[in-house]
Coordinates of C-alpha atoms and ligand atoms in Angstrom, one line a residue:
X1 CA -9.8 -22.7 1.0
X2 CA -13.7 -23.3 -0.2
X3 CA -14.4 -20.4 -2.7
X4 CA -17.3 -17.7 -1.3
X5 CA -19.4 -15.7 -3.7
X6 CA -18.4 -12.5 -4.0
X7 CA -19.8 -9.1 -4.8
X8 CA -19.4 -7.1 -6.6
X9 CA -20.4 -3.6 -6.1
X10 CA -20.2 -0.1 -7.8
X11 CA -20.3 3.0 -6.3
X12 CA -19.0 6.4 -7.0
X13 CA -16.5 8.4 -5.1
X14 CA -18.2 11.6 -5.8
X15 CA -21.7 10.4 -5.8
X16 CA -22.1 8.0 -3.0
X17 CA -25.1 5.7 -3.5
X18 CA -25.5 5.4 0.3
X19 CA -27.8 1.9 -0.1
X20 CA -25.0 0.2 -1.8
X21 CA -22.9 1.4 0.9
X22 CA -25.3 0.8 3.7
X23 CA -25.2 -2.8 2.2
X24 CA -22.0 -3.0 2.5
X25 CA -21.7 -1.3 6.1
X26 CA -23.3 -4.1 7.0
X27 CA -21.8 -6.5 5.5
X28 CA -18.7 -5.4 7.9
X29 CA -20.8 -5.5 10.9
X30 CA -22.0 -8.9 10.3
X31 CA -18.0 -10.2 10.2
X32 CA -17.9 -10.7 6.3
X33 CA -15.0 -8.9 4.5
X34 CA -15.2 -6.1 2.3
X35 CA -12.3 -5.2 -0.3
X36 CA -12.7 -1.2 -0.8
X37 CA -10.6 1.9 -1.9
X38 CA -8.6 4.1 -0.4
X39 CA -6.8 6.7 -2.1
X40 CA -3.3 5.1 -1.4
X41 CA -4.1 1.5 -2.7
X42 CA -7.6 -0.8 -2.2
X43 CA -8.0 -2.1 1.5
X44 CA -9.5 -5.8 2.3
X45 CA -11.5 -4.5 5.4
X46 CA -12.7 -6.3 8.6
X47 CA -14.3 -5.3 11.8
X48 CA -11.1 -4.3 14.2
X49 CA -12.9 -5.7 17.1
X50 CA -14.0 -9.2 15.8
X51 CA -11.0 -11.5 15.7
X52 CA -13.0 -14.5 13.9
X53 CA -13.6 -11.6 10.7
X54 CA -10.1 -10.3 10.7
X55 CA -8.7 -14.4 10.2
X56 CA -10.4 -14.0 7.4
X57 CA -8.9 -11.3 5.9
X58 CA -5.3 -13.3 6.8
X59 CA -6.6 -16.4 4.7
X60 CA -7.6 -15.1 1.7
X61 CA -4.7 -12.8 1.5
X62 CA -2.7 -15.8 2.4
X63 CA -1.1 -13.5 5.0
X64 CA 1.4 -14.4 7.5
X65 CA -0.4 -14.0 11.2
X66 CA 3.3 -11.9 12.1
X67 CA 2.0 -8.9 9.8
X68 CA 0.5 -6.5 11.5
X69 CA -2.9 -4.5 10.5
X70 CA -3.4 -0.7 10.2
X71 CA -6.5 -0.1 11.8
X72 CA -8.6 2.2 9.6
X73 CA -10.8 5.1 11.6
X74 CA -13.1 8.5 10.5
X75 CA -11.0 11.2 12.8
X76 CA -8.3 12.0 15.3
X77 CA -10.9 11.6 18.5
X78 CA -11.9 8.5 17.2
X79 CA -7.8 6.6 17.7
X80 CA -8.7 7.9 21.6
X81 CA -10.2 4.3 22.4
X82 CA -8.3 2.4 20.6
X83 CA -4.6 3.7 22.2
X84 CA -3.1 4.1 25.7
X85 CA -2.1 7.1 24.8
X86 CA -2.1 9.7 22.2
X87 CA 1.8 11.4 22.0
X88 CA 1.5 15.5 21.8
X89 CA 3.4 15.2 18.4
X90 CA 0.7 12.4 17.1
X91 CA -2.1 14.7 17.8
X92 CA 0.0 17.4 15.6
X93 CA 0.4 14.9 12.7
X94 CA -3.2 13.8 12.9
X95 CA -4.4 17.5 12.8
X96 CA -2.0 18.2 9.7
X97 CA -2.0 15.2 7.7
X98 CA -5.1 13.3 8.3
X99 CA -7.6 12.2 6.4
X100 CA -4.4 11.2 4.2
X101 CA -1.8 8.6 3.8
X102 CA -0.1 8.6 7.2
X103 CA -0.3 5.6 9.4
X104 CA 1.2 6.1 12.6
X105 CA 2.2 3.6 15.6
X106 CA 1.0 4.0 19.2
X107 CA 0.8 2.2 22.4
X108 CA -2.0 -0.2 22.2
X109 CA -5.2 0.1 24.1
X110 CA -6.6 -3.2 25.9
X111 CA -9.7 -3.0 23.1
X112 CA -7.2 -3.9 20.6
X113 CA -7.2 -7.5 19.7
X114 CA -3.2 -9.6 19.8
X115 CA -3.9 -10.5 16.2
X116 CA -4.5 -7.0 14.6
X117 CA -1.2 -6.3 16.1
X118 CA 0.5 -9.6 15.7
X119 CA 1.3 -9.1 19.8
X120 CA 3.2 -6.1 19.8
X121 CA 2.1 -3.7 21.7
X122 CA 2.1 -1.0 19.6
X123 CA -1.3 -0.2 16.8
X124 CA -1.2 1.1 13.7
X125 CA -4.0 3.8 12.9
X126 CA -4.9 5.7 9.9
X127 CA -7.6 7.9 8.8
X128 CA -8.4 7.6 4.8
X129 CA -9.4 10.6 3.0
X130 CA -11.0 8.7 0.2
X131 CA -14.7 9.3 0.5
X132 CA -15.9 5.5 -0.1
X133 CA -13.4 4.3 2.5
X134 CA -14.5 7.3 5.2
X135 CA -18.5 6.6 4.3
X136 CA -18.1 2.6 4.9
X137 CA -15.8 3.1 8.2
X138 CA -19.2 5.5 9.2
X139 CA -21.9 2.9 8.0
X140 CA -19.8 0.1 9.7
X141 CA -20.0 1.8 12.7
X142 CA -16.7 0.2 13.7
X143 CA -13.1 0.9 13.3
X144 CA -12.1 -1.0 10.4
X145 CA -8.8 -3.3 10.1
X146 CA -7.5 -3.1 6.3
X147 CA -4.4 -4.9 4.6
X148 CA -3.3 -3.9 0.6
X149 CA -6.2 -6.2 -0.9
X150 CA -3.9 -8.3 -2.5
X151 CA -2.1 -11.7 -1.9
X152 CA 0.5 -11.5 0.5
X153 CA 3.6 -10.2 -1.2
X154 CA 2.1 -9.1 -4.5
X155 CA 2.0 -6.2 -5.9
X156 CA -0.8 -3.9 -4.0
X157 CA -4.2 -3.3 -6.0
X158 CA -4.7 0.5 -7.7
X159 CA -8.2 -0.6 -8.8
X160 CA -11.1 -2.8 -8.6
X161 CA -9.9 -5.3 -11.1
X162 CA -6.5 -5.6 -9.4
X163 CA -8.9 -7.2 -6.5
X164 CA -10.9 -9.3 -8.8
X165 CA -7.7 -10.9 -10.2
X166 CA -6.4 -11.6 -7.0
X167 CA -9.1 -12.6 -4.3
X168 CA -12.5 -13.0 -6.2
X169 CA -13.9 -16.2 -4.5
X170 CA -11.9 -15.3 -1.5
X171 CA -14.1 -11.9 -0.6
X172 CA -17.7 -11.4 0.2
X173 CA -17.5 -7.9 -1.5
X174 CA -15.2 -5.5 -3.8
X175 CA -16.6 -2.2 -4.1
X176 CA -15.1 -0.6 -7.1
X177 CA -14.6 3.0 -7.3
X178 CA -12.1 3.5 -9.8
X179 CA -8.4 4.3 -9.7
X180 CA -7.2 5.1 -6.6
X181 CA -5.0 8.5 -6.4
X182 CA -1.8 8.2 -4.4
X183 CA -1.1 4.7 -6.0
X184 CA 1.4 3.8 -3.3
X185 CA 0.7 3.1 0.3
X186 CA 0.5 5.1 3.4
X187 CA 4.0 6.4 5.5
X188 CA 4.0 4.6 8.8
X189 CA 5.6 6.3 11.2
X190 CA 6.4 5.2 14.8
X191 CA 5.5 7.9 17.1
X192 CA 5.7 6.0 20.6
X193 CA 9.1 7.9 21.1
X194 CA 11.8 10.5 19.7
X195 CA 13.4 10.7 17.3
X196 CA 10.0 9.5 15.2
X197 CA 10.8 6.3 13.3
X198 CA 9.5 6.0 9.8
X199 CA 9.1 2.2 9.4
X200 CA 7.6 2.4 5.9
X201 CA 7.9 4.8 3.0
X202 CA 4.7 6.1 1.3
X203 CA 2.6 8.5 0.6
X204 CA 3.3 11.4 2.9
X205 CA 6.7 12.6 1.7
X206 CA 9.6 12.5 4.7
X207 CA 10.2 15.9 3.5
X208 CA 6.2 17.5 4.6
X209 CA 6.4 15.1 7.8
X210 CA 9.9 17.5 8.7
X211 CA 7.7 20.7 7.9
X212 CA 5.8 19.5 11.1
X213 CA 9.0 18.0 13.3
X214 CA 12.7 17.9 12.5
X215 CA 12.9 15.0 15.1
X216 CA 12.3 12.0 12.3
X217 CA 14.4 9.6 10.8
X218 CA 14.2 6.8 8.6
X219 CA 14.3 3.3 10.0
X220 CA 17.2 1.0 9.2
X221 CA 16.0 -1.8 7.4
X222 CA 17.0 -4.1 11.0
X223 CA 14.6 -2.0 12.4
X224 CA 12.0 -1.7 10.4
X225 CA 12.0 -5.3 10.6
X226 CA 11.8 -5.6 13.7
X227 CA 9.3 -2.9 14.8
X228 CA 7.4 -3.5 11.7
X229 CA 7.5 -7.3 10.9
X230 CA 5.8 -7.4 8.1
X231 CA 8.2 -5.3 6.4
X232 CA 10.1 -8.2 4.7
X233 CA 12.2 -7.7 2.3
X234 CA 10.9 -9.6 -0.7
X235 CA 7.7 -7.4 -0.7
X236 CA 5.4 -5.5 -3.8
X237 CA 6.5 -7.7 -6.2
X238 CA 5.6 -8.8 -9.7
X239 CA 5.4 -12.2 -10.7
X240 CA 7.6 -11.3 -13.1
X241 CA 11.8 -11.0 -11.9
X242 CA 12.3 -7.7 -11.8
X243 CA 15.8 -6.1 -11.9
X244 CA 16.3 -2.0 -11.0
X245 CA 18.8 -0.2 -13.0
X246 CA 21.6 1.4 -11.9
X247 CA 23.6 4.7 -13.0
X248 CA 22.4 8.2 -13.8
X249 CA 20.4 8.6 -16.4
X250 CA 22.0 8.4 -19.9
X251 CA 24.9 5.1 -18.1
X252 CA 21.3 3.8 -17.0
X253 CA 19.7 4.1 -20.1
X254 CA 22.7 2.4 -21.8
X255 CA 23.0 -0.4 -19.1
X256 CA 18.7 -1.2 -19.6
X257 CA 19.7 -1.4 -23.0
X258 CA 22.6 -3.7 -23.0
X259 CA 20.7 -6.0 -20.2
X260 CA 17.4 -5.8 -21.9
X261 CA 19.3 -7.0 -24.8
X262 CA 21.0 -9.8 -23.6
X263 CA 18.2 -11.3 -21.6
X264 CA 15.9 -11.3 -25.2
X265 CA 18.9 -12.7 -27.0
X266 CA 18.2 -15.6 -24.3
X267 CA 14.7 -15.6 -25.2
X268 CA 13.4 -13.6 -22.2
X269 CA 10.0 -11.1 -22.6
X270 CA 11.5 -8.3 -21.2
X271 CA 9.4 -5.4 -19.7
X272 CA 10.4 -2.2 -19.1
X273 CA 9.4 0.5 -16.7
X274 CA 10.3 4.2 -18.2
X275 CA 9.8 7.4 -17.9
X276 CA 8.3 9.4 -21.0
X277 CA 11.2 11.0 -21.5
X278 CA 13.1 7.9 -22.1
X279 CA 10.9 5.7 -23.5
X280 CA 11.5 6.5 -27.2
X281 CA 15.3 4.6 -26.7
X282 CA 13.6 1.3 -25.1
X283 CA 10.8 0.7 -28.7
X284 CA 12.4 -2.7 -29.3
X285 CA 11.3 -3.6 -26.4
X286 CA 7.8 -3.8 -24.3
X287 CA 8.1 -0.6 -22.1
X288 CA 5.2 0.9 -19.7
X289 CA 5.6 4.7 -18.8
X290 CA 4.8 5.5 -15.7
X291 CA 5.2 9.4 -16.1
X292 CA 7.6 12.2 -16.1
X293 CA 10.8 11.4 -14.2
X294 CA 10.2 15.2 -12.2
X295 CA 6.7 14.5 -11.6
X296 CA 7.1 11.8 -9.0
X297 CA 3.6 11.3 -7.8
X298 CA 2.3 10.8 -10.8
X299 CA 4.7 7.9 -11.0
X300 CA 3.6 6.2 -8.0
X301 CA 0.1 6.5 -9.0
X302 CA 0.8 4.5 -12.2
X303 CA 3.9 2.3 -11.2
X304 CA 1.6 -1.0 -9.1
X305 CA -1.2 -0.8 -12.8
X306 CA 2.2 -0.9 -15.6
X307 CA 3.7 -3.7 -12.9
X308 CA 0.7 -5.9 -13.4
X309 CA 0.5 -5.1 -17.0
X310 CA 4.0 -6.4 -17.3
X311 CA 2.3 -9.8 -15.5
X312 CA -0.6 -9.9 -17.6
X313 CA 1.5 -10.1 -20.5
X314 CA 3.7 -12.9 -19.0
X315 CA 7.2 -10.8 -19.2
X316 CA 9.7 -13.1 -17.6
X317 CA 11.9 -10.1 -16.8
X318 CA 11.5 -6.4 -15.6
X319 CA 14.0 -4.1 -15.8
X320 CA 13.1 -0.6 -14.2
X321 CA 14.4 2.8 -14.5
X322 CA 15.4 4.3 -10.9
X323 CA 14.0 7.4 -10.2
X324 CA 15.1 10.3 -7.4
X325 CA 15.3 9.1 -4.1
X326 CA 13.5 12.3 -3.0
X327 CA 9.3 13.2 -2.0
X328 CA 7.2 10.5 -3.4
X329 CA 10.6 8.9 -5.4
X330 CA 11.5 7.6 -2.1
X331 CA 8.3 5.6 -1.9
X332 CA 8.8 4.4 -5.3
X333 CA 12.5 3.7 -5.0
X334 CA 11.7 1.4 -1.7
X335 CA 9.2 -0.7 -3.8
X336 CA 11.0 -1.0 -6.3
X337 CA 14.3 -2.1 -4.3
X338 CA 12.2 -4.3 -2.3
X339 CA 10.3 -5.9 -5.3
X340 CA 13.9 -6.6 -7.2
X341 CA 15.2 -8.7 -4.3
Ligands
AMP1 P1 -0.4 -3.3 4.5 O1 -1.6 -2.8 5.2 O2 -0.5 -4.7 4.0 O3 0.1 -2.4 3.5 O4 0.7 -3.4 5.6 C1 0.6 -2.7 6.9 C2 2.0 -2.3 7.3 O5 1.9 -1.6 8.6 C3 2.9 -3.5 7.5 O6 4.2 -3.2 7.0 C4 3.0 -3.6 9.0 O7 4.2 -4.1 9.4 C5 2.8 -2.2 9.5 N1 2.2 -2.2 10.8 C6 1.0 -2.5 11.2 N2 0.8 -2.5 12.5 C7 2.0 -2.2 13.0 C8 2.4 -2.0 14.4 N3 1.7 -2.2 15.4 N4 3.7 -1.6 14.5 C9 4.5 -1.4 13.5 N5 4.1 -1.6 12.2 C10 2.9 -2.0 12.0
MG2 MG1 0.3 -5.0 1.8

């Protein structure tokens, strides 16, 4: 692929300098693609309605043409267009948890493009509550289509110099705003029929979506597959091997120990994701903490930044805690599961 210049560009969540982001606005409009945050993970972002801008985004992410893109918008009204039909329940689920990280699937509208949705007739749509992402979908003037910004299968980018490493000279612009908040990426449920199908675990917790509707289940992985092809199973991951430890927590601890110890006597770097309140009992080795085990979303927001770290200091192996498969843990626990395959 020839290498592009890229921008970079700065620009505050909570001071927007509206020429920078009129510049890049534009940028979108034009067919270039822009690499901005959202508050679940950074987006590479392309005009949904020009298919010659949104191959771009597939070959600098190096992205399969059977994974599907979530098509980013600024409200409810706005998915009108872009769907056959809008589900009673969707319009609830939009009303409660959008702007936020929940990406729901809908019957396609003819404006839709075959290559946002790989040919399934179904779109996914989400409205970002992170300012920047909300105030370029605006200036763009256009729905915007927006993959994790990272290569395909990597782990996805919590900040602007998770983008850099990955696709500068692949991008016509990053926009860095900092850290994003959630860390992990959005829920995408399946709304075209009942029970609702969550294909992907994220952001919005299973257990606030049930507040709403008890009529939701979890996809089986078949499914998910299926419905959702780019839900592959070797997804999220570090370059690094990385191995998730079984047990409850003091038999876990033990068995990091004991593994940790046996792949150094081998000569492995071994990493290790903790929590703080275990990560005393893991000093002879390189750990990361990614929070307290009860404060889950404070764990996804660290857990793709220590994963990286991990990379950047060329561990060969990466063992992680597990953490509860409850709220945001079950977002966490699917990366995890998935990256260790
Ligand atoms: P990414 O934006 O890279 O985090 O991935 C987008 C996710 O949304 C992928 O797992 C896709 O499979 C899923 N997705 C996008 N469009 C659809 C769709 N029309 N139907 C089902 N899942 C979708
Ligand atoms: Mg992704």
């Amino acid at each position: 692929m020839v290498k592009i210049k890229t921008k970079i560009i700065k620009i505050e969540s909570l001071n927007i300098d509206m020429s920078k982001l009129k510049e890049a606005g534009q940028a979108i409009r034009e067919g270039k693609i822009v690499a901005f945050p959202t508050e679940t993970v950074y987006g590479l972002g392309a005009d949904a309605l020009n298919e010659e801008a949104i191959k771009k985004i597939f070959l600098a992410k190096d992205r399969p043409l059977y994974d599907p893109l979530i098509v980013h918008i600024n409200c409810l009204e706005d998915a009108m267009d872009l769907v056959e039909e809008l589900p009673p329940i969707a319009r609830k689920l939009g009303q409660m948890f959008w702007p936020g990280p929940l990406t729901m699937v809908m019957k396609k509208s003819k404006k839709i493009s075959d290559i946002v949705t790989s040919g399934l007739d179904t779109v996914a749509i989400r409205v970002p509550g992170h300012p920047v992402a909300q105030a370029l979908i605006r200036e763009a003037k256009k729905p915007i289509v927006a993959p994790s910004a990272n290569l395909f299968t990597h782990v996805s980018p919590t900040n602007a110099q998770h983008v850099i490493d990955d696709l500068k000279g692949k991008v016509d612009i990053i926009i860095d705003s900092g850290e994003t908040t959630v860390g992990v990426e959005s829920t995408v449920v399946d709304v075209t029929e009942l029970p609702l199908k969550i294909l992907r675990l994220g952001g919005t917790t299973l257990e606030s979506i049930k507040k709403i509707t008890s009529k939701i289940i979890i996809a089986n992985e078949n499914e998910a597959v299926q419905k959702s092809p780019g839900m592959l199973k070797k997804h999220y991951a570090p370059k690094a091997r990385l191995i998730l430890a079984e047990g409850k927590n003091e038999i876990m601890v033990k068995n990091i120990l004991t593994a940790a110890s046996e792949y150094k006597k081998e000569g492995n770097k071994v990493g290790i994701i903790a929590s703080k309140e275990n990560s005393d009992r893991f000093s002879d080795f390189l750990v990361k903490i990614i929070g307290n085990a009860d404060d889950l979303e404070t764990c996804a927001h660290n857990l793709y930044a220590q994963l990286r770290l991990l990379d950047e200091q060329r561990c060969d192996i990466i063992i992680s805690e597990n953490f509860e498969d409850k709220g945001m843990g079950r977002a966490i626990m699917d990366r995890l599961r998935r990256a260790s395959n």
